[in-house]
Amino acid sequence: MSNIIEITNFEAPELDIYARLSENQLLHYYEPANGIFLAESPKVITRALDAGCVPMSVLLERRHVEGEGKEILRRCGEIPVYTAEFEVLTKLTGFQLTRGMLCAMYRPQLPTVEQLCARARRIAVLENVMNPTNVGAIFRSAAALNMDAVLLTSGCSDPLYRRASRVSMGTVFQVPWTYLNQGEPDAGRGIRRLQELGFRTAAMALREDTVRIDDPKLLAEEKLAVVLGTEGDGLADCTIAGCDYTVKIPMTHGVDSLNVAAASAVAFWELGKRG
C-alpha cells in the first residue's frame, strides 16, 4: 500500500525533484549511475510502468488518490505519495499538472545501437532536434506509423524530459530508442554505422537532387533509416552526403518545407508501409 503524505512544507528536501531541480539536474541525479525523470499524467505513467520503469515517488492531486490514480498507486507499491489540492501542486511545481499527477522514476538502461537494430526494418534517426515538443510528436508518429525504433544524436532534446514524454502520450516508452553517437555534432559517423548494419539511409532534405518520397525504390528497401534534421537548418551537409538517398516531400502553394514533426508523420506514413 502506498505511503500517503500530505504536503505541509514546500521546502521539504524530498520535494526538490518536483519543485527545485531542473530536468538536466534530474538527468545527472545519481551520476555516474542513471538519473531520474518525471512522467506526467496517468497515461504516460502507466506506459512507463508497462515498459518496466521503476517508480521512486508520486506527486498527486488529492482527489485522484481514490480516483484516477488508484490503480497506478497500487502498481507502485510502498513508495512515498505526496498529495495536496490542485492549486497547491501548481504553486509547488510552477506549472499545471496534466490530469493532476507526476511520478519520479529511475532512468532505464538504454540498449546499444546494435541491439536496437537487430530486429528492426524501419528506423527514424533524429539529428539535433532540440524542441522537446517536436521530439515527443515524432515519437508519437513513429509509434503510430510503423517505425521500429528511434535513434537520436546527443544534440537532441531528451525523450524522457517531462514535456517530450507527455506530448508523445507515453510512446517514448513503447518505441525502442537510444543515442546514435554520443558527443558528436552530427549523425555522419552514425549513418555509416547503420549502413554497416545493413540499412539504407534516406535523408529528408530540401535539395534539387532528390527522389520523391513515394518513389518505389524507397518502399522496396528491406531496411531503411529515415533521417530528419534540426528545426530551421535541417540536416548537416555531411550527413546528407553520407546518406544513400536524399528525399523530398512534394508540396504545393509555394510551401517549401514542413515543421520537422509534421514532416516525420508524412515520411513515416509513406516509408513505413510494409510489403
PDB file of C-alpha atoms in Angstrom:
ATOM      1  CA  MET A   1       0.000   0.000   0.000  1.00  0.00           C
ATOM      2  CA  SER A   2       1.268   3.492  -0.858  1.00  0.00           C
ATOM      3  CA  ASN A   3       2.611   5.853   1.804  1.00  0.00           C
ATOM      4  CA  ILE A   4       0.282   8.886   1.506  1.00  0.00           C
ATOM      5  CA  ILE A   5       1.953  12.104   2.705  1.00  0.00           C
ATOM      6  CA  GLU A   6       0.076  15.413   2.886  1.00  0.00           C
ATOM      7  CA  ILE A   7       2.248  18.322   1.707  1.00  0.00           C
ATOM      8  CA  THR A   8       2.626  20.853   4.507  1.00  0.00           C
ATOM      9  CA  ASN A   9       6.139  22.217   3.880  1.00  0.00           C
ATOM     10  CA  PHE A  10       7.135  23.424   0.414  1.00  0.00           C
ATOM     11  CA  GLU A  11      10.811  23.431   1.456  1.00  0.00           C
ATOM     12  CA  ALA A  12      10.942  19.728   2.326  1.00  0.00           C
ATOM     13  CA  PRO A  13      14.047  18.323   0.565  1.00  0.00           C
ATOM     14  CA  GLU A  14      12.153  15.280  -0.689  1.00  0.00           C
ATOM     15  CA  LEU A  15      10.112  17.666  -2.865  1.00  0.00           C
ATOM     16  CA  ASP A  16      13.208  19.104  -4.575  1.00  0.00           C
ATOM     17  CA  ILE A  17      12.807  16.782  -7.569  1.00  0.00           C
ATOM     18  CA  TYR A  18       9.366  18.228  -8.246  1.00  0.00           C
ATOM     19  CA  ALA A  19       9.929  21.856  -7.266  1.00  0.00           C
ATOM     20  CA  ARG A  20      13.564  22.940  -7.476  1.00  0.00           C
ATOM     21  CA  LEU A  21      15.673  20.688  -9.704  1.00  0.00           C
ATOM     22  CA  SER A  22      15.946  21.208 -13.445  1.00  0.00           C
ATOM     23  CA  GLU A  23      15.476  18.299 -15.806  1.00  0.00           C
ATOM     24  CA  ASN A  24      19.188  18.372 -16.544  1.00  0.00           C
ATOM     25  CA  GLN A  25      19.891  18.040 -12.818  1.00  0.00           C
ATOM     26  CA  LEU A  26      17.472  15.112 -12.635  1.00  0.00           C
ATOM     27  CA  LEU A  27      19.310  13.506 -15.557  1.00  0.00           C
ATOM     28  CA  HIS A  28      22.552  13.567 -13.533  1.00  0.00           C
ATOM     29  CA  TYR A  29      20.918  12.894 -10.140  1.00  0.00           C
ATOM     30  CA  TYR A  30      22.766   9.632  -9.463  1.00  0.00           C
ATOM     31  CA  GLU A  31      25.812  10.204 -11.650  1.00  0.00           C
ATOM     32  CA  PRO A  32      27.734   8.157 -12.724  1.00  0.00           C
ATOM     33  CA  ALA A  33      24.692   5.853 -12.496  1.00  0.00           C
ATOM     34  CA  ASN A  34      21.499   6.665 -14.406  1.00  0.00           C
ATOM     35  CA  GLY A  35      19.449   9.583 -13.125  1.00  0.00           C
ATOM     36  CA  ILE A  36      15.706  10.050 -12.761  1.00  0.00           C
ATOM     37  CA  PHE A  37      12.920  11.594 -14.823  1.00  0.00           C
ATOM     38  CA  LEU A  38       9.400  12.900 -14.277  1.00  0.00           C
ATOM     39  CA  ALA A  39       6.452  11.258 -16.004  1.00  0.00           C
ATOM     40  CA  GLU A  40       3.331  13.434 -16.207  1.00  0.00           C
ATOM     41  CA  SER A  41      -0.297  12.246 -16.493  1.00  0.00           C
ATOM     42  CA  PRO A  42      -1.810   8.832 -15.775  1.00  0.00           C
ATOM     43  CA  LYS A  43      -1.431   7.610 -19.372  1.00  0.00           C
ATOM     44  CA  VAL A  44       2.280   8.426 -19.544  1.00  0.00           C
ATOM     45  CA  ILE A  45       2.946   6.950 -16.103  1.00  0.00           C
ATOM     46  CA  THR A  46       1.028   3.778 -16.986  1.00  0.00           C
ATOM     47  CA  ARG A  47       3.019   3.292 -20.182  1.00  0.00           C
ATOM     48  CA  ALA A  48       6.262   3.868 -18.290  1.00  0.00           C
ATOM     49  CA  LEU A  49       5.267   1.228 -15.738  1.00  0.00           C
ATOM     50  CA  ASP A  50       4.265  -1.144 -18.539  1.00  0.00           C
ATOM     51  CA  ALA A  51       7.762  -0.694 -20.007  1.00  0.00           C
ATOM     52  CA  GLY A  52       9.352  -1.702 -16.706  1.00  0.00           C
ATOM     53  CA  CYS A  53      10.341   1.736 -15.396  1.00  0.00           C
ATOM     54  CA  VAL A  54      10.704   1.773 -11.608  1.00  0.00           C
ATOM     55  CA  PRO A  55       8.856   4.491  -9.660  1.00  0.00           C
ATOM     56  CA  MET A  56      10.580   6.499  -6.925  1.00  0.00           C
ATOM     57  CA  SER A  57       7.743   8.703  -5.638  1.00  0.00           C
ATOM     58  CA  VAL A  58       4.477  10.272  -6.790  1.00  0.00           C
ATOM     59  CA  LEU A  59       3.065  13.806  -6.623  1.00  0.00           C
ATOM     60  CA  LEU A  60      -0.708  13.598  -6.836  1.00  0.00           C
ATOM     61  CA  GLU A  61      -3.773  15.787  -6.616  1.00  0.00           C
ATOM     62  CA  ARG A  62      -5.665  14.655  -3.529  1.00  0.00           C
ATOM     63  CA  ARG A  63      -8.880  13.744  -5.349  1.00  0.00           C
ATOM     64  CA  HIS A  64      -7.044  11.241  -7.538  1.00  0.00           C
ATOM     65  CA  VAL A  65      -5.791   9.095  -4.648  1.00  0.00           C
ATOM     66  CA  GLU A  66      -9.056   7.135  -4.709  1.00  0.00           C
ATOM     67  CA  GLY A  67      -9.898   8.098  -8.266  1.00  0.00           C
ATOM     68  CA  GLU A  68      -7.898   8.114 -11.481  1.00  0.00           C
ATOM     69  CA  GLY A  69      -4.612   7.405  -9.746  1.00  0.00           C
ATOM     70  CA  LYS A  70      -5.785   4.495  -7.605  1.00  0.00           C
ATOM     71  CA  GLU A  71      -4.687   1.702  -9.955  1.00  0.00           C
ATOM     72  CA  ILE A  72      -1.345   3.387 -10.647  1.00  0.00           C
ATOM     73  CA  LEU A  73      -0.650   3.717  -6.919  1.00  0.00           C
ATOM     74  CA  ARG A  74      -1.473   0.044  -6.452  1.00  0.00           C
ATOM     75  CA  ARG A  75       1.154  -0.822  -9.063  1.00  0.00           C
ATOM     76  CA  CYS A  76       3.762   1.443  -7.485  1.00  0.00           C
ATOM     77  CA  GLY A  77       3.959  -0.343  -4.163  1.00  0.00           C
ATOM     78  CA  GLU A  78       5.123   1.274  -0.928  1.00  0.00           C
ATOM     79  CA  ILE A  79       6.662   4.460  -2.267  1.00  0.00           C
ATOM     80  CA  PRO A  80       6.015   7.999  -0.965  1.00  0.00           C
ATOM     81  CA  VAL A  81       2.925   9.651  -2.461  1.00  0.00           C
ATOM     82  CA  TYR A  82       2.883  13.409  -1.864  1.00  0.00           C
ATOM     83  CA  THR A  83      -0.561  14.905  -2.147  1.00  0.00           C
ATOM     84  CA  ALA A  84      -2.380  18.239  -1.934  1.00  0.00           C
ATOM     85  CA  GLU A  85      -5.093  20.210  -3.695  1.00  0.00           C
ATOM     86  CA  PHE A  86      -4.522  21.179  -7.346  1.00  0.00           C
ATOM     87  CA  GLU A  87      -3.768  24.831  -6.555  1.00  0.00           C
ATOM     88  CA  VAL A  88      -1.096  23.836  -4.034  1.00  0.00           C
ATOM     89  CA  LEU A  89       0.581  21.487  -6.510  1.00  0.00           C
ATOM     90  CA  THR A  90       0.576  24.187  -9.199  1.00  0.00           C
ATOM     91  CA  LYS A  91       2.230  26.626  -6.800  1.00  0.00           C
ATOM     92  CA  LEU A  92       4.810  23.993  -5.826  1.00  0.00           C
ATOM     93  CA  THR A  93       5.813  22.900  -9.329  1.00  0.00           C
ATOM     94  CA  GLY A  94       5.277  26.156 -11.206  1.00  0.00           C
ATOM     95  CA  PHE A  95       3.007  24.561 -13.837  1.00  0.00           C
ATOM     96  CA  GLN A  96      -0.418  22.940 -14.002  1.00  0.00           C
ATOM     97  CA  LEU A  97      -0.110  19.176 -13.765  1.00  0.00           C
ATOM     98  CA  THR A  98      -1.762  17.316 -16.632  1.00  0.00           C
ATOM     99  CA  ARG A  99      -4.514  15.231 -15.036  1.00  0.00           C
ATOM    100  CA  GLY A 100      -3.051  16.098 -11.612  1.00  0.00           C
ATOM    101  CA  MET A 101      -0.244  13.536 -11.437  1.00  0.00           C
ATOM    102  CA  LEU A 102       3.568  13.347 -11.615  1.00  0.00           C
ATOM    103  CA  CYS A 103       5.753  10.333 -10.967  1.00  0.00           C
ATOM    104  CA  ALA A 104       9.517  10.414 -10.380  1.00  0.00           C
ATOM    105  CA  MET A 105      11.112   7.322 -11.921  1.00  0.00           C
ATOM    106  CA  TYR A 106      14.567   5.841 -12.240  1.00  0.00           C
ATOM    107  CA  ARG A 107      16.009   6.087 -15.745  1.00  0.00           C
ATOM    108  CA  PRO A 108      16.174   2.746 -17.543  1.00  0.00           C
ATOM    109  CA  GLN A 109      19.353   1.439 -19.126  1.00  0.00           C
ATOM    110  CA  LEU A 110      19.351   2.203 -22.850  1.00  0.00           C
ATOM    111  CA  PRO A 111      20.086  -0.515 -25.430  1.00  0.00           C
ATOM    112  CA  THR A 112      23.058  -0.348 -27.770  1.00  0.00           C
ATOM    113  CA  VAL A 113      22.569   0.662 -31.384  1.00  0.00           C
ATOM    114  CA  GLU A 114      23.274  -2.931 -32.419  1.00  0.00           C
ATOM    115  CA  GLN A 115      20.678  -4.325 -30.011  1.00  0.00           C
ATOM    116  CA  LEU A 116      18.086  -1.829 -31.169  1.00  0.00           C
ATOM    117  CA  CYS A 117      18.710  -2.505 -34.871  1.00  0.00           C
ATOM    118  CA  ALA A 118      18.841  -6.294 -34.654  1.00  0.00           C
ATOM    119  CA  ARG A 119      15.159  -6.858 -35.464  1.00  0.00           C
ATOM    120  CA  ALA A 120      14.261  -3.510 -36.994  1.00  0.00           C
ATOM    121  CA  ARG A 121      13.311  -2.786 -40.607  1.00  0.00           C
ATOM    122  CA  ARG A 122      12.342   0.868 -40.333  1.00  0.00           C
ATOM    123  CA  ILE A 123      14.210   3.311 -38.091  1.00  0.00           C
ATOM    124  CA  ALA A 124      13.894   7.048 -37.520  1.00  0.00           C
ATOM    125  CA  VAL A 125      17.116   8.996 -36.973  1.00  0.00           C
ATOM    126  CA  LEU A 126      16.916  12.460 -35.396  1.00  0.00           C
ATOM    127  CA  GLU A 127      19.834  14.851 -35.792  1.00  0.00           C
ATOM    128  CA  ASN A 128      19.858  17.670 -33.216  1.00  0.00           C
ATOM    129  CA  VAL A 129      16.065  18.045 -32.935  1.00  0.00           C
ATOM    130  CA  MET A 130      16.141  20.355 -29.928  1.00  0.00           C
ATOM    131  CA  ASN A 131      12.494  21.147 -29.182  1.00  0.00           C
ATOM    132  CA  PRO A 132      11.033  18.618 -26.686  1.00  0.00           C
ATOM    133  CA  THR A 133       7.560  19.112 -28.153  1.00  0.00           C
ATOM    134  CA  ASN A 134       8.855  18.102 -31.587  1.00  0.00           C
ATOM    135  CA  VAL A 135      10.686  15.096 -30.162  1.00  0.00           C
ATOM    136  CA  GLY A 136       7.533  13.958 -28.383  1.00  0.00           C
ATOM    137  CA  ALA A 137       5.396  14.422 -31.501  1.00  0.00           C
ATOM    138  CA  ILE A 138       7.916  12.487 -33.619  1.00  0.00           C
ATOM    139  CA  PHE A 139       7.825   9.565 -31.183  1.00  0.00           C
ATOM    140  CA  ARG A 140       4.030   9.536 -31.300  1.00  0.00           C
ATOM    141  CA  SER A 141       4.119   9.392 -35.102  1.00  0.00           C
ATOM    142  CA  ALA A 142       6.836   6.723 -35.011  1.00  0.00           C
ATOM    143  CA  ALA A 143       4.670   4.544 -32.777  1.00  0.00           C
ATOM    144  CA  ALA A 144       1.569   5.045 -34.888  1.00  0.00           C
ATOM    145  CA  LEU A 145       3.165   4.738 -38.321  1.00  0.00           C
ATOM    146  CA  ASN A 146       5.353   1.644 -38.311  1.00  0.00           C
ATOM    147  CA  MET A 147       8.770   2.819 -37.151  1.00  0.00           C
ATOM    148  CA  ASP A 148      10.519   0.049 -35.226  1.00  0.00           C
ATOM    149  CA  ALA A 149      12.943   2.299 -33.343  1.00  0.00           C
ATOM    150  CA  VAL A 150      14.299   5.842 -32.963  1.00  0.00           C
ATOM    151  CA  LEU A 151      17.960   6.868 -32.838  1.00  0.00           C
ATOM    152  CA  LEU A 152      18.989  10.335 -31.642  1.00  0.00           C
ATOM    153  CA  THR A 153      22.168  12.368 -31.779  1.00  0.00           C
ATOM    154  CA  SER A 154      23.334  13.803 -28.463  1.00  0.00           C
ATOM    155  CA  GLY A 155      22.172  17.283 -29.540  1.00  0.00           C
ATOM    156  CA  CYS A 156      18.515  16.211 -29.437  1.00  0.00           C
ATOM    157  CA  SER A 157      16.156  17.019 -26.602  1.00  0.00           C
ATOM    158  CA  ASP A 158      15.910  14.113 -24.162  1.00  0.00           C
ATOM    159  CA  PRO A 159      12.853  11.926 -24.932  1.00  0.00           C
ATOM    160  CA  LEU A 160      12.345  11.469 -21.169  1.00  0.00           C
ATOM    161  CA  TYR A 161      12.034  15.176 -20.478  1.00  0.00           C
ATOM    162  CA  ARG A 162       8.606  15.756 -18.987  1.00  0.00           C
ATOM    163  CA  ARG A 163       7.204  17.734 -21.922  1.00  0.00           C
ATOM    164  CA  ALA A 164       8.576  15.353 -24.559  1.00  0.00           C
ATOM    165  CA  SER A 165       7.160  12.232 -22.921  1.00  0.00           C
ATOM    166  CA  ARG A 166       3.820  13.960 -22.268  1.00  0.00           C
ATOM    167  CA  VAL A 167       3.450  15.161 -25.873  1.00  0.00           C
ATOM    168  CA  SER A 168       4.361  11.652 -27.027  1.00  0.00           C
ATOM    169  CA  MET A 169       1.454  10.289 -24.943  1.00  0.00           C
ATOM    170  CA  GLY A 170       3.946   7.880 -23.386  1.00  0.00           C
ATOM    171  CA  THR A 171       5.053   6.338 -26.679  1.00  0.00           C
ATOM    172  CA  VAL A 172       8.684   7.103 -25.709  1.00  0.00           C
ATOM    173  CA  PHE A 173       8.237   4.029 -23.502  1.00  0.00           C
ATOM    174  CA  GLN A 174       6.822   1.915 -26.323  1.00  0.00           C
ATOM    175  CA  VAL A 175       9.191   2.657 -29.227  1.00  0.00           C
ATOM    176  CA  PRO A 176      12.752   1.452 -28.507  1.00  0.00           C
ATOM    177  CA  TRP A 177      15.322   4.256 -28.675  1.00  0.00           C
ATOM    178  CA  THR A 178      18.915   5.063 -27.917  1.00  0.00           C
ATOM    179  CA  TYR A 179      21.657   7.530 -28.832  1.00  0.00           C
ATOM    180  CA  LEU A 180      23.431   7.105 -32.139  1.00  0.00           C
ATOM    181  CA  ASN A 181      26.711   8.876 -31.452  1.00  0.00           C
ATOM    182  CA  GLN A 182      27.172  10.353 -28.001  1.00  0.00           C
ATOM    183  CA  GLY A 183      29.108  13.604 -28.057  1.00  0.00           C
ATOM    184  CA  GLU A 184      29.338  14.035 -31.833  1.00  0.00           C
ATOM    185  CA  PRO A 185      27.869  17.150 -33.525  1.00  0.00           C
ATOM    186  CA  ASP A 186      26.109  15.373 -36.399  1.00  0.00           C
ATOM    187  CA  ALA A 187      24.868  11.945 -37.467  1.00  0.00           C
ATOM    188  CA  GLY A 188      27.600  11.367 -40.062  1.00  0.00           C
ATOM    189  CA  ARG A 189      29.582   8.561 -38.435  1.00  0.00           C
ATOM    190  CA  GLY A 190      26.361   7.078 -37.059  1.00  0.00           C
ATOM    191  CA  ILE A 191      24.974   6.889 -40.598  1.00  0.00           C
ATOM    192  CA  ARG A 192      27.968   4.815 -41.663  1.00  0.00           C
ATOM    193  CA  ARG A 193      27.401   2.577 -38.661  1.00  0.00           C
ATOM    194  CA  LEU A 194      23.803   1.958 -39.749  1.00  0.00           C
ATOM    195  CA  GLN A 195      24.926   1.182 -43.286  1.00  0.00           C
ATOM    196  CA  GLU A 196      27.329  -1.400 -41.894  1.00  0.00           C
ATOM    197  CA  LEU A 197      24.335  -2.947 -40.109  1.00  0.00           C
ATOM    198  CA  GLY A 198      22.533  -3.346 -43.428  1.00  0.00           C
ATOM    199  CA  PHE A 199      20.391  -0.202 -43.516  1.00  0.00           C
ATOM    200  CA  ARG A 200      19.963   2.094 -46.480  1.00  0.00           C
ATOM    201  CA  THR A 201      19.634   5.686 -45.321  1.00  0.00           C
ATOM    202  CA  ALA A 202      17.223   8.358 -46.535  1.00  0.00           C
ATOM    203  CA  ALA A 203      17.953  11.999 -45.672  1.00  0.00           C
ATOM    204  CA  MET A 204      14.871  14.222 -45.589  1.00  0.00           C
ATOM    205  CA  ALA A 205      16.210  17.463 -47.114  1.00  0.00           C
ATOM    206  CA  LEU A 206      15.311  20.408 -49.342  1.00  0.00           C
ATOM    207  CA  ARG A 207      17.622  19.708 -52.266  1.00  0.00           C
ATOM    208  CA  GLU A 208      17.145  19.615 -56.027  1.00  0.00           C
ATOM    209  CA  ASP A 209      18.931  16.275 -56.417  1.00  0.00           C
ATOM    210  CA  THR A 210      16.260  14.306 -54.576  1.00  0.00           C
ATOM    211  CA  VAL A 211      13.870  11.418 -55.068  1.00  0.00           C
ATOM    212  CA  ARG A 212      10.186  11.803 -54.272  1.00  0.00           C
ATOM    213  CA  ILE A 213       9.077  10.289 -51.018  1.00  0.00           C
ATOM    214  CA  ASP A 214       6.714   7.969 -52.916  1.00  0.00           C
ATOM    215  CA  ASP A 215       9.490   6.595 -55.161  1.00  0.00           C
ATOM    216  CA  PRO A 216       9.039   2.782 -55.342  1.00  0.00           C
ATOM    217  CA  LYS A 217      12.774   2.260 -54.735  1.00  0.00           C
ATOM    218  CA  LEU A 218      12.391   3.523 -51.166  1.00  0.00           C
ATOM    219  CA  LEU A 219       9.468   1.290 -50.323  1.00  0.00           C
ATOM    220  CA  ALA A 220      11.324  -1.693 -51.747  1.00  0.00           C
ATOM    221  CA  GLU A 221      14.264  -1.317 -49.371  1.00  0.00           C
ATOM    222  CA  GLU A 222      14.381  -4.169 -46.845  1.00  0.00           C
ATOM    223  CA  LYS A 223      15.950  -1.990 -44.143  1.00  0.00           C
ATOM    224  CA  LEU A 224      15.587   1.791 -44.234  1.00  0.00           C
ATOM    225  CA  ALA A 225      16.594   4.566 -41.833  1.00  0.00           C
ATOM    226  CA  VAL A 226      14.696   7.855 -42.231  1.00  0.00           C
ATOM    227  CA  VAL A 227      16.962  10.752 -41.204  1.00  0.00           C
ATOM    228  CA  LEU A 228      15.451  14.058 -40.016  1.00  0.00           C
ATOM    229  CA  GLY A 229      17.285  17.232 -39.049  1.00  0.00           C
ATOM    230  CA  THR A 230      17.090  20.087 -36.619  1.00  0.00           C
ATOM    231  CA  GLU A 231      14.409  22.767 -36.682  1.00  0.00           C
ATOM    232  CA  GLY A 232      15.248  25.527 -39.150  1.00  0.00           C
ATOM    233  CA  ASP A 233      18.601  24.401 -40.540  1.00  0.00           C
ATOM    234  CA  GLY A 234      17.727  20.773 -41.254  1.00  0.00           C
ATOM    235  CA  LEU A 235      20.410  18.131 -41.682  1.00  0.00           C
ATOM    236  CA  ALA A 236      24.126  18.834 -41.756  1.00  0.00           C
ATOM    237  CA  ASP A 237      25.639  18.768 -45.246  1.00  0.00           C
ATOM    238  CA  CYS A 238      27.973  15.917 -44.292  1.00  0.00           C
ATOM    239  CA  THR A 239      25.014  13.856 -43.077  1.00  0.00           C
ATOM    240  CA  ILE A 240      23.139  14.355 -46.342  1.00  0.00           C
ATOM    241  CA  ALA A 241      26.260  13.499 -48.336  1.00  0.00           C
ATOM    242  CA  GLY A 242      26.670  10.256 -46.403  1.00  0.00           C
ATOM    243  CA  CYS A 243      23.115   9.008 -46.955  1.00  0.00           C
ATOM    244  CA  ASP A 244      22.084   6.680 -49.775  1.00  0.00           C
ATOM    245  CA  TYR A 245      19.064   8.786 -50.750  1.00  0.00           C
ATOM    246  CA  THR A 246      18.059  12.416 -50.416  1.00  0.00           C
ATOM    247  CA  VAL A 247      14.274  12.560 -50.165  1.00  0.00           C
ATOM    248  CA  LYS A 248      11.839  15.425 -50.638  1.00  0.00           C
ATOM    249  CA  ILE A 249       8.125  15.676 -49.869  1.00  0.00           C
ATOM    250  CA  PRO A 250       6.374  17.278 -52.890  1.00  0.00           C
ATOM    251  CA  MET A 251       4.383  20.364 -51.832  1.00  0.00           C
ATOM    252  CA  THR A 252       2.046  22.920 -53.351  1.00  0.00           C
ATOM    253  CA  HIS A 253       1.050  26.606 -52.963  1.00  0.00           C
ATOM    254  CA  GLY A 254       4.663  27.729 -52.726  1.00  0.00           C
ATOM    255  CA  VAL A 255       5.263  25.958 -49.407  1.00  0.00           C
ATOM    256  CA  ASP A 256       8.830  24.682 -49.362  1.00  0.00           C
ATOM    257  CA  SER A 257       9.005  22.880 -46.019  1.00  0.00           C
ATOM    258  CA  LEU A 258       7.130  21.432 -43.064  1.00  0.00           C
ATOM    259  CA  ASN A 259       7.833  21.509 -39.365  1.00  0.00           C
ATOM    260  CA  VAL A 260      10.070  18.520 -38.553  1.00  0.00           C
ATOM    261  CA  ALA A 261       7.311  16.807 -36.560  1.00  0.00           C
ATOM    262  CA  ALA A 262       4.828  17.193 -39.437  1.00  0.00           C
ATOM    263  CA  ALA A 263       7.427  16.019 -41.958  1.00  0.00           C
ATOM    264  CA  SER A 264       8.154  12.975 -39.822  1.00  0.00           C
ATOM    265  CA  ALA A 265       4.493  11.932 -39.889  1.00  0.00           C
ATOM    266  CA  VAL A 266       4.372  12.161 -43.690  1.00  0.00           C
ATOM    267  CA  ALA A 267       7.671  10.289 -44.036  1.00  0.00           C
ATOM    268  CA  PHE A 268       6.746   7.542 -41.578  1.00  0.00           C
ATOM    269  CA  TRP A 269       3.357   7.031 -43.238  1.00  0.00           C
ATOM    270  CA  GLU A 270       4.858   6.648 -46.672  1.00  0.00           C
ATOM    271  CA  LEU A 271       8.120   4.873 -45.856  1.00  0.00           C
ATOM    272  CA  GLY A 272       6.819   2.728 -43.017  1.00  0.00           C
ATOM    273  CA  LYS A 273       4.456   0.753 -45.232  1.00  0.00           C
ATOM    274  CA  ARG A 274       5.078  -2.986 -45.020  1.00  0.00           C
ATOM    275  CA  GLY A 275       5.119  -5.197 -48.047  1.00  0.00           C
TER     276      GLY A 275
END
